[in-house]
Tab-separated table of C-alpha atoms in Angstrom:
chain	number	residue	atom	x	y	z
A	826	MET	CA	66.995	73.577	32.486
A	827	ILE	CA	68.263	70.288	33.840
A	828	LEU	CA	71.714	70.999	32.388
A	829	GLN	CA	71.815	74.410	34.077
A	830	SER	CA	70.908	72.904	37.457
A	831	MET	CA	73.575	70.229	37.081
A	832	PHE	CA	76.139	72.913	36.170
A	833	ARG	CA	75.279	74.934	39.316
A	834	VAL	CA	75.630	71.837	41.504
A	835	LEU	CA	78.981	71.040	39.864
A	836	VAL	CA	80.338	74.582	40.459
A	837	ILE	CA	79.184	74.616	44.082
A	838	GLY	CA	80.722	71.187	44.636
A	839	ILE	CA	84.083	72.231	43.196
A	840	PHE	CA	84.162	75.450	45.273
A	841	SER	CA	83.213	73.576	48.453
A	842	GLY	CA	85.934	71.011	47.775
A	843	LEU	CA	88.542	73.742	47.373
A	844	ILE	CA	87.517	75.345	50.660
A	845	PHE	CA	87.586	71.982	52.448
A	846	THR	CA	91.036	71.208	51.001
A	847	LEU	CA	92.357	74.581	52.114
A	848	TYR	CA	91.006	74.020	55.611
A	849	THR	CA	92.415	70.503	56.013
A	850	THR	CA	95.829	71.012	54.446
A	851	THR	CA	96.885	74.491	55.539
A	852	ASN	CA	97.019	76.656	58.607
A	853	THR	CA	97.853	79.868	56.834
A	854	ARG	CA	97.481	83.332	58.331
A	855	LEU	CA	95.293	84.221	55.300
A	856	PHE	CA	92.805	81.445	56.092
A	857	ASN	CA	92.703	82.290	59.777
A	858	THR	CA	92.171	85.961	58.988
A	859	PHE	CA	89.071	85.360	56.866
A	860	PHE	CA	87.498	82.294	58.470
A	861	ALA	CA	88.524	82.197	62.138
A	862	THR	CA	87.135	84.248	64.998
A	863	LYS	CA	89.870	86.194	66.766
A	864	SER	CA	89.893	85.449	70.482
A	865	ILE	CA	92.455	85.187	73.241
A	866	ASN	CA	91.050	82.917	75.910
A	867	ARG	CA	87.698	84.713	75.502
A	868	THR	CA	89.018	87.628	77.563
A	869	GLU	CA	89.584	91.282	76.951
A	870	THR	CA	93.164	92.252	76.197
A	871	THR	CA	94.297	95.616	77.512
A	872	LEU	CA	97.111	98.120	77.384
A	873	PHE	CA	97.933	99.187	80.943
A	874	ASN	CA	94.270	99.160	81.924
A	875	ASP	CA	94.181	98.652	85.686
A	876	ARG	CA	90.468	97.776	85.641
A	877	SER	CA	90.673	94.676	83.459
A	878	SER	CA	91.671	91.116	84.282
A	879	GLY	CA	92.312	90.057	80.686
A	880	ILE	CA	95.299	87.812	80.030
A	881	VAL	CA	97.350	86.843	77.028
A	882	ASN	CA	98.073	83.178	77.609
A	883	ASP	CA	99.794	82.048	74.435
A	884	GLN	CA	102.834	79.809	74.793
A	885	ASN	CA	104.557	81.259	71.743
A	886	HIS	CA	104.107	84.778	73.106
A	887	ARG	CA	105.490	83.844	76.499
A	888	ASN	CA	108.534	82.191	74.967
A	889	ALA	CA	109.227	84.809	72.299
A	890	HIS	CA	112.570	85.678	73.869
A	891	GLU	CA	113.745	82.113	73.196
A	892	GLY	CA	112.852	82.091	69.487
A	893	GLU	CA	115.120	82.286	66.473
A	894	PHE	CA	114.873	86.088	66.371
A	895	LYS	CA	116.285	86.647	69.844
A	896	GLN	CA	118.222	89.901	69.889
A	897	ASN	CA	121.973	89.750	70.129
A	898	GLU	CA	122.463	91.790	73.279
A	899	ASP	CA	125.414	92.282	75.595
A	900	GLU	CA	124.167	91.022	78.973
A	901	SER	CA	127.534	91.176	80.751
A	902	THR	CA	126.586	94.190	82.903
A	903	SER	CA	123.274	92.694	84.073
A	904	ARG	CA	124.977	89.371	84.783
A	905	LYS	CA	127.603	91.139	86.893
A	906	LEU	CA	124.851	92.946	88.806
A	907	ALA	CA	123.123	89.607	89.381
A	908	ASP	CA	126.328	88.267	90.924
A	909	ASP	CA	127.178	91.387	92.942
A	910	VAL	CA	123.710	92.382	94.197
A	911	ARG	CA	121.887	89.470	95.787
A	912	VAL	CA	118.143	90.101	96.052
A	913	LEU	CA	115.354	87.869	97.295
A	914	VAL	CA	111.898	88.921	96.083
A	915	TRP	CA	108.733	87.565	97.599
A	916	VAL	CA	105.292	87.885	96.029
A	917	MET	CA	102.147	88.221	98.145
A	918	THR	CA	99.376	86.190	96.513
A	919	SER	CA	96.397	83.988	97.358
A	920	PRO	CA	95.038	80.573	96.272
A	921	SER	CA	92.491	82.107	93.878
A	922	HIS	CA	95.169	84.289	92.229
A	923	LEU	CA	97.666	81.525	91.490
A	924	PRO	CA	96.200	80.313	88.143
A	925	VAL	CA	96.136	83.764	86.478
A	926	GLN	CA	97.727	86.694	88.320
A	927	ALA	CA	100.599	84.886	90.021
A	928	LYS	CA	101.181	82.787	86.917
A	929	ALA	CA	101.571	85.963	84.845
A	930	VAL	CA	104.234	87.131	87.307
A	931	LYS	CA	105.954	83.766	87.078
A	932	ASP	CA	105.873	83.836	83.258
A	933	THR	CA	107.258	87.383	82.944
A	934	TRP	CA	109.469	89.439	85.238
A	935	ALA	CA	110.066	86.695	87.830
A	936	ARG	CA	112.106	84.767	85.240
A	937	HIS	CA	114.766	87.463	85.476
A	938	GLY	CA	115.254	87.011	89.221
A	939	GLN	CA	117.505	84.509	90.929
A	940	LEU	CA	115.366	83.909	94.027
A	941	VAL	CA	111.618	84.621	93.877
A	942	LEU	CA	109.230	83.159	96.463
A	943	TYR	CA	105.414	83.135	96.490
A	944	PHE	CA	103.506	83.390	99.772
A	945	SER	CA	99.837	82.483	100.092
A	946	SER	CA	97.468	81.551	102.898
A	947	ILE	CA	97.912	77.818	102.246
A	948	ASP	CA	100.619	75.642	100.709
A	949	ASN	CA	100.566	74.839	97.010
A	950	LYS	CA	103.426	72.494	96.187
A	951	THR	CA	102.621	72.457	92.464
A	952	PHE	CA	102.932	76.186	91.792
A	953	PRO	CA	104.802	76.295	94.297
A	954	ALA	CA	103.540	78.691	96.985
A	955	ILE	CA	104.400	78.777	100.679
A	956	GLY	CA	101.408	78.727	103.020
A	957	LEU	CA	101.440	81.097	105.994
A	958	ASN	CA	98.323	79.772	107.759
A	959	VAL	CA	96.677	83.198	107.581
A	960	SER	CA	93.049	84.047	106.825
A	961	GLU	CA	92.446	85.586	103.401
A	962	GLY	CA	91.226	89.167	102.940
A	963	ARG	CA	92.626	92.705	103.023
A	964	GLY	CA	92.192	92.789	106.781
A	965	HIS	CA	94.936	90.178	107.154
A	966	LEU	CA	97.617	91.532	104.794
A	967	THR	CA	99.629	92.656	107.817
A	968	ALA	CA	99.728	89.087	109.132
A	969	LYS	CA	100.861	87.823	105.726
A	970	THR	CA	103.610	90.423	105.568
A	971	MET	CA	104.909	89.892	109.095
A	972	LYS	CA	104.869	86.089	108.770
A	973	ALA	CA	106.501	86.155	105.336
A	974	PHE	CA	109.386	88.346	106.490
A	975	ARG	CA	109.803	86.172	109.581
A	976	TYR	CA	109.867	83.026	107.413
A	977	ILE	CA	112.508	84.616	105.177
A	978	TYR	CA	114.578	85.722	108.184
A	979	GLU	CA	114.500	82.209	109.632
A	980	ASN	CA	115.065	80.312	106.363
A	981	HIS	CA	116.754	82.574	103.790
A	982	PHE	CA	118.649	85.274	105.688
A	983	SER	CA	122.003	84.107	104.324
A	984	ASP	CA	120.736	83.777	100.735
A	985	ALA	CA	120.576	87.502	99.917
A	986	ASN	CA	121.524	90.989	101.071
A	987	TRP	CA	118.266	92.684	100.066
A	988	PHE	CA	114.700	91.405	100.599
A	989	MET	CA	111.795	92.835	98.598
A	990	LYS	CA	108.031	92.432	98.958
A	991	VAL	CA	105.667	92.942	95.994
A	992	ASP	CA	102.024	92.162	95.210
A	993	ASP	CA	100.946	89.795	92.453
A	994	ASP	CA	99.776	92.779	90.366
A	995	THR	CA	103.173	94.515	90.548
A	996	TYR	CA	105.534	94.471	87.567
A	997	LEU	CA	109.170	94.558	88.652
A	998	ILE	CA	112.238	95.224	86.504
A	999	MET	CA	114.901	93.192	88.263
A	1000	GLU	CA	117.905	94.699	86.494
A	1001	ASN	CA	116.878	98.239	87.471
A	1002	LEU	CA	116.256	97.184	91.057
A	1003	LYS	CA	119.729	95.696	91.286
A	1004	TYR	CA	121.309	98.736	89.659
A	1005	PHE	CA	119.643	101.002	92.237
A	1006	LEU	CA	120.689	98.783	95.128
A	1007	SER	CA	124.271	98.579	93.843
A	1008	GLY	CA	124.690	102.162	95.063
A	1009	GLU	CA	123.285	101.445	98.543
A	1010	ASN	CA	124.713	99.775	101.648
A	1011	TYR	CA	122.856	96.680	102.879
A	1012	SER	CA	124.617	96.976	106.238
A	1013	GLU	CA	122.624	100.141	106.967
A	1014	PRO	CA	119.205	99.844	108.689
A	1015	VAL	CA	117.210	101.160	105.730
A	1016	TYR	CA	114.409	100.230	103.383
A	1017	PHE	CA	113.289	101.730	100.059
A	1018	GLY	CA	110.111	102.200	98.022
A	1019	GLN	CA	107.673	104.952	97.074
A	1020	SER	CA	107.252	107.231	100.089
A	1021	PHE	CA	103.961	108.373	101.600
A	1022	ALA	CA	103.194	110.096	104.911
A	1023	ILE	CA	100.822	108.622	107.478
A	1024	TRP	CA	99.833	112.075	108.755
A	1025	PRO	CA	100.769	114.515	105.970
A	1026	LYS	CA	99.967	117.705	107.908
A	1027	ALA	CA	101.853	116.752	111.052
A	1028	ASP	CA	105.159	118.427	111.854
A	1029	ASN	CA	106.774	115.024	112.235
A	1030	LYS	CA	105.761	112.835	109.320
A	1031	ILE	CA	106.009	109.072	109.749
A	1032	VAL	CA	107.028	107.877	106.311
A	1033	PHE	CA	105.869	104.551	104.924
A	1034	HIS	CA	106.638	102.895	101.606
A	1035	SER	CA	103.716	101.770	99.445
A	1036	GLY	CA	103.036	98.050	99.580
A	1037	GLY	CA	101.731	98.073	96.000
A	1038	ALA	CA	104.848	99.687	94.543
A	1039	GLY	CA	106.905	97.227	96.564
A	1040	TYR	CA	109.520	97.891	99.231
A	1041	VAL	CA	112.942	96.414	99.761
A	1042	LEU	CA	114.638	95.865	103.131
A	1043	SER	CA	118.384	95.820	103.661
A	1044	LYS	CA	119.962	92.848	105.390
A	1045	GLU	CA	120.394	94.915	108.540
A	1046	ALA	CA	116.752	95.993	108.431
A	1047	LEU	CA	115.617	92.372	108.169
A	1048	ARG	CA	117.961	91.377	110.984
A	1049	ARG	CA	116.461	94.010	113.259
A	1050	PHE	CA	112.969	92.882	112.312
A	1051	GLY	CA	113.774	89.223	112.909
A	1052	GLU	CA	115.434	89.806	116.261
A	1053	GLY	CA	113.371	92.668	117.625
A	1054	ALA	CA	109.822	92.868	116.180
A	1055	ARG	CA	108.241	90.649	118.799
A	1056	ARG	CA	110.198	92.200	121.656
A	1057	VAL	CA	108.880	95.670	120.848
A	1058	ASN	CA	105.358	94.316	120.217
A	1059	CYS	CA	105.028	95.210	116.545
A	1060	THR	CA	101.468	94.730	115.294
A	1061	GLU	CA	101.150	91.259	113.782
A	1062	ASP	CA	97.733	91.637	112.090
A	1063	THR	CA	94.999	94.135	111.113
A	1064	GLY	CA	95.453	97.553	109.590
A	1065	SER	CA	97.325	98.553	106.439
A	1066	GLU	CA	100.345	96.280	106.069
A	1067	ASP	CA	102.676	98.934	104.667
A	1068	ILE	CA	101.866	101.397	107.474
A	1069	ARG	CA	102.088	98.724	110.182
A	1070	LEU	CA	105.450	97.551	108.878
A	1071	ALA	CA	106.715	101.154	108.636
A	1072	VAL	CA	105.857	101.882	112.269
A	1073	CYS	CA	107.465	98.600	113.326
A	1074	LEU	CA	110.670	99.284	111.378
A	1075	GLU	CA	110.935	102.866	112.593
A	1076	THR	CA	110.553	101.654	116.163
A	1077	LEU	CA	113.503	99.351	115.469
A	1078	GLY	CA	115.599	102.214	114.101
A	1079	VAL	CA	115.136	101.360	110.422
A	1080	ARG	CA	114.867	104.471	108.270
A	1081	ALA	CA	112.818	105.063	105.142
A	1082	GLY	CA	115.294	105.694	102.335
A	1083	ARG	CA	115.011	107.924	99.280
A	1084	SER	CA	114.833	106.182	95.912
A	1085	HIS	CA	114.593	108.997	93.331
A	1086	ASP	CA	117.365	108.956	90.734
A	1087	ALA	CA	120.016	111.654	90.198
A	1088	GLN	CA	117.580	113.638	88.017
A	1089	GLY	CA	114.902	113.601	90.705
A	1090	ASN	CA	112.724	111.083	88.858
A	1091	SER	CA	110.769	108.327	90.597
A	1092	ARG	CA	111.653	104.619	90.402
A	1093	PHE	CA	108.961	102.901	92.521
A	1094	HIS	CA	105.354	103.504	91.444
A	1095	GLN	CA	102.144	102.828	93.334
A	1096	GLU	CA	99.978	103.099	90.215
A	1097	SER	CA	99.899	101.711	86.665
A	1098	PRO	CA	101.980	103.202	83.819
A	1099	THR	CA	98.865	104.907	82.450
A	1100	VAL	CA	98.193	106.740	85.706
A	1101	HIS	CA	101.784	107.912	86.142
A	1102	ILE	CA	102.360	108.914	82.536
A	1103	ASN	CA	99.110	110.921	82.416
A	1104	GLY	CA	99.237	112.184	85.992
A	1105	LEU	CA	95.834	110.721	86.873
A	1106	TYR	CA	96.515	110.649	90.615
A	1107	ASN	CA	93.620	110.459	93.088
A	1108	ASP	CA	93.185	112.630	96.191
A	1109	PHE	CA	94.805	110.073	98.483
A	1110	TYR	CA	97.886	109.980	96.287
A	1111	ASN	CA	98.226	113.762	96.034
A	1112	LYS	CA	97.746	114.303	99.774
A	1113	LYS	CA	99.959	111.501	101.055
A	1114	VAL	CA	102.926	111.453	98.676
A	1115	VAL	CA	106.093	112.759	100.365
A	1116	GLU	CA	108.244	113.769	97.406
A	1117	GLU	CA	107.069	115.608	94.311
A	1118	ILE	CA	105.809	113.319	91.573
A	1119	LYS	CA	106.040	114.979	88.179
A	1120	LYS	CA	103.399	114.169	85.599
A	1121	GLY	CA	104.381	112.493	82.354
A	1122	VAL	CA	107.281	110.388	81.202
A	1123	ASP	CA	109.754	113.120	82.169
A	1124	GLY	CA	108.987	112.367	85.803
A	1125	LEU	CA	109.665	108.628	85.512
A	1126	SER	CA	113.193	107.325	85.827
A	1127	ASP	CA	114.621	105.628	82.750
A	1128	TYR	CA	115.618	102.939	85.223
A	1129	THR	CA	112.171	102.560	86.782
A	1130	VAL	CA	111.919	99.635	89.201
A	1131	SER	CA	108.189	98.924	89.568
A	1132	PHE	CA	104.595	99.647	88.584
A	1133	HIS	CA	101.494	98.569	90.501
A	1134	HIS	CA	97.925	97.737	89.367
A	1135	VAL	CA	99.226	95.836	86.333
A	1136	THR	CA	96.753	93.310	84.908
A	1137	PRO	CA	97.918	89.818	83.908
A	1138	ALA	CA	97.500	90.765	80.234
A	1139	ASP	CA	99.630	93.856	80.684
A	1140	MET	CA	102.354	91.837	82.427
A	1141	TYR	CA	103.044	90.307	79.016
A	1142	VAL	CA	102.751	93.682	77.265
A	1143	LEU	CA	105.313	95.225	79.612
A	1144	GLU	CA	107.560	92.203	79.193
A	1145	PHE	CA	107.622	92.832	75.448
A	1146	PHE	CA	108.231	96.562	75.774
A	1147	VAL	CA	110.991	96.169	78.373
A	1148	TYR	CA	112.887	93.171	77.006
A	1149	HIS	CA	112.165	93.040	73.261
A	1150	LEU	CA	111.065	96.301	71.645
A	1151	ARG	CA	114.008	98.343	70.337
A	1152	PRO	CA	114.267	101.266	67.892
A	1153	TYR	CA	116.442	99.982	65.058
A	1154	GLY	CA	119.735	101.784	64.647
A	1155	ILE	CA	119.628	103.581	68.008
A	1156	PRO	CA	121.928	101.807	70.466
A	1157	ILE	CA	121.054	102.235	74.124
A	1158	GLN	CA	123.837	103.725	76.239
A	1159	LEU	CA	124.052	103.113	79.981
A	1160	GLN	CA	123.384	106.130	82.206
A	1161	LYS	CA	124.764	106.960	85.645
A	1162	LEU	CA	121.559	107.700	87.526
A	1163	ASN	CA	122.307	106.412	91.005
A	1164	ASN	CA	122.212	109.180	93.541
A	1165	LYS	CA	125.463	109.974	95.317
A	1166	THR	CA	124.715	113.549	96.369
A	1167	PHE	CA	121.261	113.417	97.992
A	1168	THR	CA	120.781	112.552	101.644
A	1169	SER	CA	120.622	108.782	101.502
A	1170	MET	CA	117.838	108.417	104.086
A	1171	LEU	CA	114.878	110.411	105.312
A	1172	GLN	CA	115.167	111.427	108.961
A	1173	PRO	CA	112.990	109.496	111.414
A	1174	SER	CA	110.240	111.467	113.153
A	1175	ARG	CA	111.295	113.196	116.371
A	1176	GLU	CA	108.709	111.487	118.545
A	1177	PHE	CA	110.436	108.175	117.859
A	1178	GLN	CA	114.075	109.188	118.289
A	1179	GLU	CA	114.368	108.960	122.085
A	1180	PHE	CA	112.230	105.816	122.158
A	1181	ASN	CA	114.381	104.257	119.414
A	1182	ALA	CA	117.585	104.888	121.341
A	1183	GLU	CA	116.238	103.192	124.465
A	1184	THR	CA	114.607	100.332	122.547
A	1185	ASN	CA	117.631	99.571	120.392
A	1186	ALA	CA	119.912	99.520	123.416
A	1187	ALA	CA	117.630	96.984	125.083
A	1188	VAL	CA	116.979	94.823	122.036
A	1189	PHE	CA	120.284	94.719	120.186
A	1190	ASP	CA	123.005	95.278	122.803
């Protein structure tokens, strides 16, 4: 009996020693699989779920493109676009969003841009973010937008030919943006994005571009804003920022441009990939959208520019899909999808035309 008890103790001791040795001398995937609890920052990870705030925050994941398995790709075309099409992108954020949402932007698509600025209500020199001295809250997004564009006009007008605003939950594909803009003229008073109508049933629709999908102003559009917005008393706060900016720009003779590709597919998207791919549009979207939005992937341009309502976790998912995932043995050929045959700009509403002519003569002559 005593011998049996001693034998059991000996076996348990040997087994425990083996487990302890394995734990202290290895960090194998096998050990982690069986003995470690799987968790990523104790948050839910998602796949294009616009209701979650989960985030993948692993350094190795973020730097995967710099690892030893980096794909051997020809980047000459994108580098030429970067040189030929100068774009400044600014991100609307807030102090509470900097550690997670804005950081996800900074870690993913913003790395592919040459000049990306972050605007918040207060300065943050560490991030860094530029403070606009504006109260936080949705009721003050117009003030943020107007002050940010004025700051850019006064400090960065010569640094780019196109100036784009996005939110900190917008995923932007810089190369596709620059390809689209390479077929447009920054000397024209125009701006682009996903088009909605302020009053859909009116004979004369005032078109505005969704703030969530992002909108991009030409150099001439920004010049007119910088020189004329205050002289024509553009609203500087309250209301929906994208509508307020649209009315201001139209008053200054800046037209809302069309951004669909040559196949009629959309490039700027107000909703998440899940919503657009499955056609899960709400009533507001269906009533306000100006141009037909087809459901499913066949309605999305292969050179899509943006998606909105993207969680921090899905920023990293999209980064992988866009810049890393490839079907082996199927080379990707460049397409000619820029639109040379469509009317380049939507016509301004009639009620503004006479006013625009008088205003522009007074402001810019």
